[in-house]
Coordinates of N, CA and C in Angstrom, one line a residue:
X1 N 0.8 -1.2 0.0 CA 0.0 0.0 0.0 C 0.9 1.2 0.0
X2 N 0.6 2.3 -0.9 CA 1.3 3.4 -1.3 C 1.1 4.6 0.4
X3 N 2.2 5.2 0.5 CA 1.6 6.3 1.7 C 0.8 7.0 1.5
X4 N 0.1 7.4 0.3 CA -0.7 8.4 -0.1 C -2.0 7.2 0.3
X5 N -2.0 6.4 -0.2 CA -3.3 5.3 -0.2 C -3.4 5.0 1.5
X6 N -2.4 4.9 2.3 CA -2.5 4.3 3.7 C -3.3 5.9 4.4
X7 N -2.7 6.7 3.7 CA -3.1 8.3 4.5 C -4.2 8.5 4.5
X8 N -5.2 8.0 3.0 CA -6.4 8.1 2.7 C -7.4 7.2 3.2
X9 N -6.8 6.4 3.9 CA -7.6 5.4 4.2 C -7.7 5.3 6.0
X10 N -6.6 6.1 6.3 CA -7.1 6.6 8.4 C -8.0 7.7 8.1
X11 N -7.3 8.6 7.4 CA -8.6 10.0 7.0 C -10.1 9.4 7.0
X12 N -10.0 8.4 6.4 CA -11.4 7.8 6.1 C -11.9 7.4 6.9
X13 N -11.4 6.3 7.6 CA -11.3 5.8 9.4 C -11.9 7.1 10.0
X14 N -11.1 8.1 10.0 CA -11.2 9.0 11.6 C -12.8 9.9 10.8
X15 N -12.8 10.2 9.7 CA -14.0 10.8 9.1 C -15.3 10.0 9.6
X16 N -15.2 8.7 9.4 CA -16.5 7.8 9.5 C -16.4 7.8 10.6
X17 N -15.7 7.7 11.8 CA -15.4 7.5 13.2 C -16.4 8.7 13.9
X18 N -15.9 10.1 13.5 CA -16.3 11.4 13.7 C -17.9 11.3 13.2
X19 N -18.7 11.1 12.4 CA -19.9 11.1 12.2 C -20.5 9.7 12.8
X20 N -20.2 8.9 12.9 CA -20.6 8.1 13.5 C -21.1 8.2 15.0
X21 N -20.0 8.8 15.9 CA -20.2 9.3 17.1 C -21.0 10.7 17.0
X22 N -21.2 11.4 15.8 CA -21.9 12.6 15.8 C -21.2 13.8 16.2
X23 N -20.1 13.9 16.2 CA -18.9 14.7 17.0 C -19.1 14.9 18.2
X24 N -19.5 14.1 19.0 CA -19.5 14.0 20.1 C -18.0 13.6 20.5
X25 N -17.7 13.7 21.8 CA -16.2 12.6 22.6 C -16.7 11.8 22.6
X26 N -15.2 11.6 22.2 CA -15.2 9.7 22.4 C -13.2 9.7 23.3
X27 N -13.3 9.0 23.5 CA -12.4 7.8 24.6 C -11.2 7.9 23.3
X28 N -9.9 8.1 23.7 CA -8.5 8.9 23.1 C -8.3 6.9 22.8
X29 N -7.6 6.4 21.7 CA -7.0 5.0 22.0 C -5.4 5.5 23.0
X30 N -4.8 4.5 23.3 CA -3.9 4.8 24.3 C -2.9 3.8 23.6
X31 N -1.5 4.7 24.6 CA -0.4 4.2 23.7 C 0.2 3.0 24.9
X32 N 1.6 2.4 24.9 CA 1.3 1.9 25.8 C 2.1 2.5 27.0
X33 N 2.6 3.7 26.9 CA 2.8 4.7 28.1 C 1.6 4.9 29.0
X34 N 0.1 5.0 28.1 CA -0.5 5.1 29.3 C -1.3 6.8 28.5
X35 N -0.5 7.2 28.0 CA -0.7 8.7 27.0 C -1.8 8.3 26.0
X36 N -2.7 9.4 25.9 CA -3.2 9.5 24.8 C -2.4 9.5 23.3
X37 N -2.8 9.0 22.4 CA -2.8 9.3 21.3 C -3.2 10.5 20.6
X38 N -4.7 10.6 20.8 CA -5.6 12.0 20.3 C -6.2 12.3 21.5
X39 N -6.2 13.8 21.7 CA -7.2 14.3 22.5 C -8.4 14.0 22.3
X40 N -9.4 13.9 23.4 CA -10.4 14.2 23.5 C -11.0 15.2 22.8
X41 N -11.6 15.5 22.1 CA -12.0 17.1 21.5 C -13.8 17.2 22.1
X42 N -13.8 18.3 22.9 CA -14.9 18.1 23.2 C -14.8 20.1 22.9
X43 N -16.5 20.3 22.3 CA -16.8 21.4 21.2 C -17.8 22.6 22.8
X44 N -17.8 23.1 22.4 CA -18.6 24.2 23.3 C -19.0 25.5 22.8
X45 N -20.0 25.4 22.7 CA -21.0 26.5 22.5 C -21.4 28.1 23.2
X46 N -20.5 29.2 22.4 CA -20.4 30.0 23.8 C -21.3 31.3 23.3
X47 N -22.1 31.1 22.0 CA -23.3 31.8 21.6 C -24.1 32.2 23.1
X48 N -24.2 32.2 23.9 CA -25.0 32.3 24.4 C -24.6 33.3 26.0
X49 N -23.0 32.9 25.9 CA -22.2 33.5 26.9 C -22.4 35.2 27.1
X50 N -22.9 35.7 25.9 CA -23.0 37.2 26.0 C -21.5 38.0 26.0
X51 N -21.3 39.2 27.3 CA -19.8 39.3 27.2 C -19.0 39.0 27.9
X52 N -19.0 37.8 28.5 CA -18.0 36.7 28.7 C -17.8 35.9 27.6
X53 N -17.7 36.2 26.2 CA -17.6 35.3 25.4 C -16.1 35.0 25.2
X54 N -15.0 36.1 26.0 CA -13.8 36.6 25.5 C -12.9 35.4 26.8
X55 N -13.7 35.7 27.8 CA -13.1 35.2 29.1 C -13.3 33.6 28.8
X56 N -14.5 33.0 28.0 CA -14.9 31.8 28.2 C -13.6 31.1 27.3
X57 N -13.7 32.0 26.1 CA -12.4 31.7 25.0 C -11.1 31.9 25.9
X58 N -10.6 32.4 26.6 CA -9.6 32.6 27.6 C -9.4 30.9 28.6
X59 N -10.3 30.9 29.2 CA -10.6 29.2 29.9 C -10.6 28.1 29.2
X60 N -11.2 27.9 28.0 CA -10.9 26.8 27.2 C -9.4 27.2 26.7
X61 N -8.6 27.9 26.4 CA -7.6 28.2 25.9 C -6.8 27.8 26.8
X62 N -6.7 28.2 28.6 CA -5.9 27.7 29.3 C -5.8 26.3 29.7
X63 N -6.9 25.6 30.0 CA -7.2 23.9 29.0 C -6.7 23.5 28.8
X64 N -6.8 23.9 27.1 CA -6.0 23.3 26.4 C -4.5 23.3 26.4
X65 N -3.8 24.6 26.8 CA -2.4 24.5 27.1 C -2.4 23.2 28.2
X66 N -3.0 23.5 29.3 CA -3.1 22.8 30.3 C -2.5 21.3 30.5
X67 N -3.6 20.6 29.4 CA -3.4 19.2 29.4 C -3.6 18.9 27.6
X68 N -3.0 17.6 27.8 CA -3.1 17.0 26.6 C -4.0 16.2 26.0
X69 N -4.9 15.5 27.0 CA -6.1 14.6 26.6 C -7.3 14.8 26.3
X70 N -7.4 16.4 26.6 CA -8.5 17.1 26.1 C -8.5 18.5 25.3
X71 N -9.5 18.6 24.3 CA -8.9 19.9 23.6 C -10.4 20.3 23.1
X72 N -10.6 21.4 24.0 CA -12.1 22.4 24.1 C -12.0 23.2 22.7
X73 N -12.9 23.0 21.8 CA -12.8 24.2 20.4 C -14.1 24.4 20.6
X74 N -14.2 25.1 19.8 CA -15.9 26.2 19.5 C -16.0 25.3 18.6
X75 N -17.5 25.1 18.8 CA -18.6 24.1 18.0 C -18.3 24.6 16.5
X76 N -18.5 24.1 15.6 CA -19.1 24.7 14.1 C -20.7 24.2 14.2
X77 N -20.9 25.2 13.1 CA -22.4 25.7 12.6 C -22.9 24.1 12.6
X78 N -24.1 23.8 12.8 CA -24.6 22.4 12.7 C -24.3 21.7 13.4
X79 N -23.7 21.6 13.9 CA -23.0 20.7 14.9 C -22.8 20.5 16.6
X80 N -23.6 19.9 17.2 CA -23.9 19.8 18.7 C -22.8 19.9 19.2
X81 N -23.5 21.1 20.6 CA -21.7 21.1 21.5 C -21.9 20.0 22.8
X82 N -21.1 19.7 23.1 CA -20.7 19.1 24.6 C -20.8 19.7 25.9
X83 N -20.6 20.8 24.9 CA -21.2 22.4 26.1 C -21.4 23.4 25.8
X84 N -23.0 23.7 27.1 CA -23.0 24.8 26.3 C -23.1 26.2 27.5
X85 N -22.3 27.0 26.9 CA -22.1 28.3 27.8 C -23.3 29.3 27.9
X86 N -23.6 29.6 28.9 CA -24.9 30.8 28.7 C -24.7 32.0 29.9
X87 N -24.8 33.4 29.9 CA -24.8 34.4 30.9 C -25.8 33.9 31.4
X88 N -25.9 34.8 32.9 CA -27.8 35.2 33.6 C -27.0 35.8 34.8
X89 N -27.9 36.1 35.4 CA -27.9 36.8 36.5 C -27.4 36.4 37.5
X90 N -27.4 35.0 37.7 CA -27.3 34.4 39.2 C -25.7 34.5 39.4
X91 N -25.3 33.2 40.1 CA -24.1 32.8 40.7 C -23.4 31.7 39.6
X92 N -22.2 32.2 39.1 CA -21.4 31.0 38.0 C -21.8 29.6 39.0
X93 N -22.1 28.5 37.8 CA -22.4 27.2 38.3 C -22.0 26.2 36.7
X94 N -22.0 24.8 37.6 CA -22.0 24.2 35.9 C -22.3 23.0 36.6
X95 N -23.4 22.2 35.2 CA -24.0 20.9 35.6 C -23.7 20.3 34.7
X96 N -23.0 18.9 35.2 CA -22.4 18.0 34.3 C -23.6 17.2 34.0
X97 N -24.1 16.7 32.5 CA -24.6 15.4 32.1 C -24.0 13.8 32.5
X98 N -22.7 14.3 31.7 CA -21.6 12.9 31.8 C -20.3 14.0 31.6
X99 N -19.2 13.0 32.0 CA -17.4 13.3 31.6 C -18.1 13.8 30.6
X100 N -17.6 15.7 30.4 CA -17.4 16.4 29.3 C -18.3 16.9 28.4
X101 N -19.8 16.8 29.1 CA -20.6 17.3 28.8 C -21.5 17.5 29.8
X102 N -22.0 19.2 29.4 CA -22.8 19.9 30.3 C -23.3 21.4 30.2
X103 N -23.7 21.8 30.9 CA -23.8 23.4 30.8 C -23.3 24.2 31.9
X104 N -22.8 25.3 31.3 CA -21.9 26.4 32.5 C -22.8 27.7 32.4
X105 N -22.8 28.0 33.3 CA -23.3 29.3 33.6 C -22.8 30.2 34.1
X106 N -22.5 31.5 33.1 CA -21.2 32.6 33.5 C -22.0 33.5 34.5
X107 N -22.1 33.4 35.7 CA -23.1 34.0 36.5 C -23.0 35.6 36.5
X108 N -23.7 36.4 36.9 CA -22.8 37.8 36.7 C -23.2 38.5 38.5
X109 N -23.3 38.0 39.2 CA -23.5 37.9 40.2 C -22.0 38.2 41.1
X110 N -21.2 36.9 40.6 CA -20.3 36.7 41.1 C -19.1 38.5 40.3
X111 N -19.5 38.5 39.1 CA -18.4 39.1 38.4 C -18.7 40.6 39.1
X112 N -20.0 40.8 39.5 CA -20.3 42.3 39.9 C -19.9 42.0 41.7
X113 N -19.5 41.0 42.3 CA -18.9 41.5 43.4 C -17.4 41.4 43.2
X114 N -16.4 40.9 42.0 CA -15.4 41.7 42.0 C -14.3 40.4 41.7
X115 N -14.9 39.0 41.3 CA -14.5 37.9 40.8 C -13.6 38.0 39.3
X116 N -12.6 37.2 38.9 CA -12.5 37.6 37.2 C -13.0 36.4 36.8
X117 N -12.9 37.1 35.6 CA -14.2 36.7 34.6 C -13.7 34.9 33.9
X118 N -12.2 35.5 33.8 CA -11.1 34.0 33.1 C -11.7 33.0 34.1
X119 N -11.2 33.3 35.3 CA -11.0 32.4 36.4 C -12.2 31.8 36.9
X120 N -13.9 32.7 36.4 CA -14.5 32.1 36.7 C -15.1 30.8 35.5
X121 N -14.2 31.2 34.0 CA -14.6 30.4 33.2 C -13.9 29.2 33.0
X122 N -12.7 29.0 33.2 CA -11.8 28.4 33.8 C -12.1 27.3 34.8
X123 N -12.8 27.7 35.8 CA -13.1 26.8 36.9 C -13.9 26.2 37.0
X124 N -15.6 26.8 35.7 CA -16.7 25.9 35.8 C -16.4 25.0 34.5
X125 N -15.4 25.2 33.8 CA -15.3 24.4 32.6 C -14.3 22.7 33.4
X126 N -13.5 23.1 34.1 CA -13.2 22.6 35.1 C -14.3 21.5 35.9
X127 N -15.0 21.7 36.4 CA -16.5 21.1 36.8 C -16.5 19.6 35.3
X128 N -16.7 20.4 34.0 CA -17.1 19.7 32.8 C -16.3 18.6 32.9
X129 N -15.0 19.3 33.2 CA -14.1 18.0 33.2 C -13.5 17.2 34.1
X130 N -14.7 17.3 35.3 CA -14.7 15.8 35.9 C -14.3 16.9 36.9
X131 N -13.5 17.7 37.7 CA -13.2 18.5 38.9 C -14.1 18.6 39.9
X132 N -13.8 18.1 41.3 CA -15.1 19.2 42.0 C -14.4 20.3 43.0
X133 N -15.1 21.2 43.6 CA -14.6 22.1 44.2 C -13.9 21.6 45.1
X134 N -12.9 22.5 45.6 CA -12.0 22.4 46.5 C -11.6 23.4 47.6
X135 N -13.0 23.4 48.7 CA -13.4 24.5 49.4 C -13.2 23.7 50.7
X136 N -12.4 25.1 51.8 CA -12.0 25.9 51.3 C -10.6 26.2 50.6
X137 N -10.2 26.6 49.8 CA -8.9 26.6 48.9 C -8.0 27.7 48.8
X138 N -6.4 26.9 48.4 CA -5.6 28.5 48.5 C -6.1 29.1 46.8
X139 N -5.4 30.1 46.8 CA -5.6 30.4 45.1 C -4.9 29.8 44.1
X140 N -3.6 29.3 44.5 CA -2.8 28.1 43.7 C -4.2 26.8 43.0
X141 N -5.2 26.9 43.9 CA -6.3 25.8 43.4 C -6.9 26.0 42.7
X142 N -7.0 26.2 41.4 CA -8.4 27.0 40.4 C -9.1 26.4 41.1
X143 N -9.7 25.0 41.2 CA -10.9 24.6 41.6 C -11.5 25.1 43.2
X144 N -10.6 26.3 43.4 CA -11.1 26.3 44.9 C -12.2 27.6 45.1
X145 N -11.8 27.8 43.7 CA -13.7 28.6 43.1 C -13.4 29.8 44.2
X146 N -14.4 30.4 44.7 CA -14.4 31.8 45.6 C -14.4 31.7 47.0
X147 N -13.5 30.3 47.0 CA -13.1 30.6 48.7 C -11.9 31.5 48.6
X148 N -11.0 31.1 47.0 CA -9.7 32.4 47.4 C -10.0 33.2 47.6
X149 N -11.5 33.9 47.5 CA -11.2 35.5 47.3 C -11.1 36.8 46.0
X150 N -11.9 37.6 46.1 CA -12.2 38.0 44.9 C -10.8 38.8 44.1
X151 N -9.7 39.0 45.2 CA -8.0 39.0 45.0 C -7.6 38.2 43.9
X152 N -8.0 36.8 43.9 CA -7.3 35.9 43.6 C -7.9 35.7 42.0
X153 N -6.8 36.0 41.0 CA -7.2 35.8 39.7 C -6.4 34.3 39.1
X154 N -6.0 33.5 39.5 CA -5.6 32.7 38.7 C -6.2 31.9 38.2
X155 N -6.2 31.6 36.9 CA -7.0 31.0 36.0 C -6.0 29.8 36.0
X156 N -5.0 29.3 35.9 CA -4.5 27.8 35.9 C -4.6 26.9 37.0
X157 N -5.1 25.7 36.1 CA -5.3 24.5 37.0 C -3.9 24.2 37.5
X158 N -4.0 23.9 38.9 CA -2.5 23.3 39.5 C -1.9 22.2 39.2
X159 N -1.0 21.6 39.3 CA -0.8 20.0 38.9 C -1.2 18.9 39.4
X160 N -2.2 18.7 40.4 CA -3.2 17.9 40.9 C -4.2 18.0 39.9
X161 N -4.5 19.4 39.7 CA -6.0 19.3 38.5 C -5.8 19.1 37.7
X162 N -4.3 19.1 36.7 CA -4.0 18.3 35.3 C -4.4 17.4 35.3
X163 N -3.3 16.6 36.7 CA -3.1 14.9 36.5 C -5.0 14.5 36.8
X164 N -5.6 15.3 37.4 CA -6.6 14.5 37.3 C -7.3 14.3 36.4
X165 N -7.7 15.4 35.8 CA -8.3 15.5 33.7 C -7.3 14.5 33.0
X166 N -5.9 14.8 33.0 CA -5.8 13.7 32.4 C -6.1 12.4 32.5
X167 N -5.8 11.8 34.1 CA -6.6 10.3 34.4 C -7.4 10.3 33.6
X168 N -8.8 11.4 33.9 CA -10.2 11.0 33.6 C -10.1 10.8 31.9
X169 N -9.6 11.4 30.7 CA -9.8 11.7 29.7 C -8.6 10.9 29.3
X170 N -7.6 10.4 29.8 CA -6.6 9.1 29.0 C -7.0 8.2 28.3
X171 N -8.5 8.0 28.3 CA -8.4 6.9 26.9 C -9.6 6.3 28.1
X172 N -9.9 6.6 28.9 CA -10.7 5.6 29.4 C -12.6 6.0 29.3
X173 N -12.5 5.0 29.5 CA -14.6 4.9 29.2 C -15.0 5.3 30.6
X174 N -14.8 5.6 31.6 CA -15.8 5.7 32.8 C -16.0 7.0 32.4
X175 N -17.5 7.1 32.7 CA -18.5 8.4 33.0 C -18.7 8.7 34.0
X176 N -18.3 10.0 34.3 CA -18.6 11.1 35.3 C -20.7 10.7 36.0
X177 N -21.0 10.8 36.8 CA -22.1 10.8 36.7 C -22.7 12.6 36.9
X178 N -23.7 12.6 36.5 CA -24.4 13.9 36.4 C -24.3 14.7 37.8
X179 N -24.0 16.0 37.4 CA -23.3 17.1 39.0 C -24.2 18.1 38.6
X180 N -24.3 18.8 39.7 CA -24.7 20.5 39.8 C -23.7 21.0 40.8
X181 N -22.9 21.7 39.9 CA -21.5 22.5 40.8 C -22.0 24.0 40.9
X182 N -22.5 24.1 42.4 CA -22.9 26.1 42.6 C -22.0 26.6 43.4
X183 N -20.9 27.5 42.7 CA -19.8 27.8 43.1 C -20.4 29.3 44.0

């Protein structure tokens, strides 16, 4: 088999693979380090975020630097997200369905007493990916949500919260079961 013909024929693989699942996530195959192969790619929908759309892109962005087994992009047109982002009034929160799918709520509650905006997008996306809070927490914890203190801007997960997204998203099948995280 020609390289051109083996290239055309994983393309084809990962194409039928990707509709088949509906672009939904699916489970990384694993090498035998224990590493993913491919990320996770799980899509999110942040139409709805209002003007946190910039901070929400900020949080998925640090993510993805973050770890390797999962990789948050903005949905395309037609295409169902794994999450989906929406403003309101209340208090930021996020309810998981399953591992990697759910809805966040960029509360504005929290942002009008003096919270950032990254860190709050950051932390509920965080939630999505299997996290729970970590109250009460130093600021070093993104997941320790507004126990730091409305001081505390850090938007990066620590190295406890990598290694745990990565466990959860290494290639393995266990589902998260359904959460409501009200930070």
């Amino acid at each position: 088999m020609t390289l051109a013909k083996a290239a055309r024929v994983l393309l084809t693989t990962l194409l039928a693979a990707l509709l088949w699942t509906g672009g939904q996530a699916v489970a990384a195959p694993q090498e035998a380090a224990g590493r993913p192969l491919v990320a996770t790619v799980l899509t999110y929908d942040a139409s709805g975020s209002a003007e946190f759309a910039s901070a929400v892109a900020s949080g998925a962005a640090i993510w993805n630097e973050s770890v390797t087994s999962v990789d948050l992009v903005p949905v395309q047109p037609g295409q169902r997200a794994n999450i989906r982002i929406v403003a309101d009034n209340g208090w930021p929160r996020a309810q998981t369905t399953s591992l990697g799918n759910g809805t966040v709520w960029m509360g504005r509650q929290a942002v009008d007493q003096g919270y950032n905006t990254v860190r709050i997008a950051a932390h509920e996306l965080g939630h999505i990916l299997g996290l729970p809070d970590i109250k009460p927490g130093p600021c070093s914890s993104l997941m320790s949500g507004s126990t730091a203190g409305v001081s505390c801007t850090n938007a990066s997960p620590n190295s406890s919260e990598r290694s745990r997204v990565e466990s959860a998203f290494g290639g393995s099948l266990a589902v998260a079961a359904p959460a409501t995280y009200l930070d």
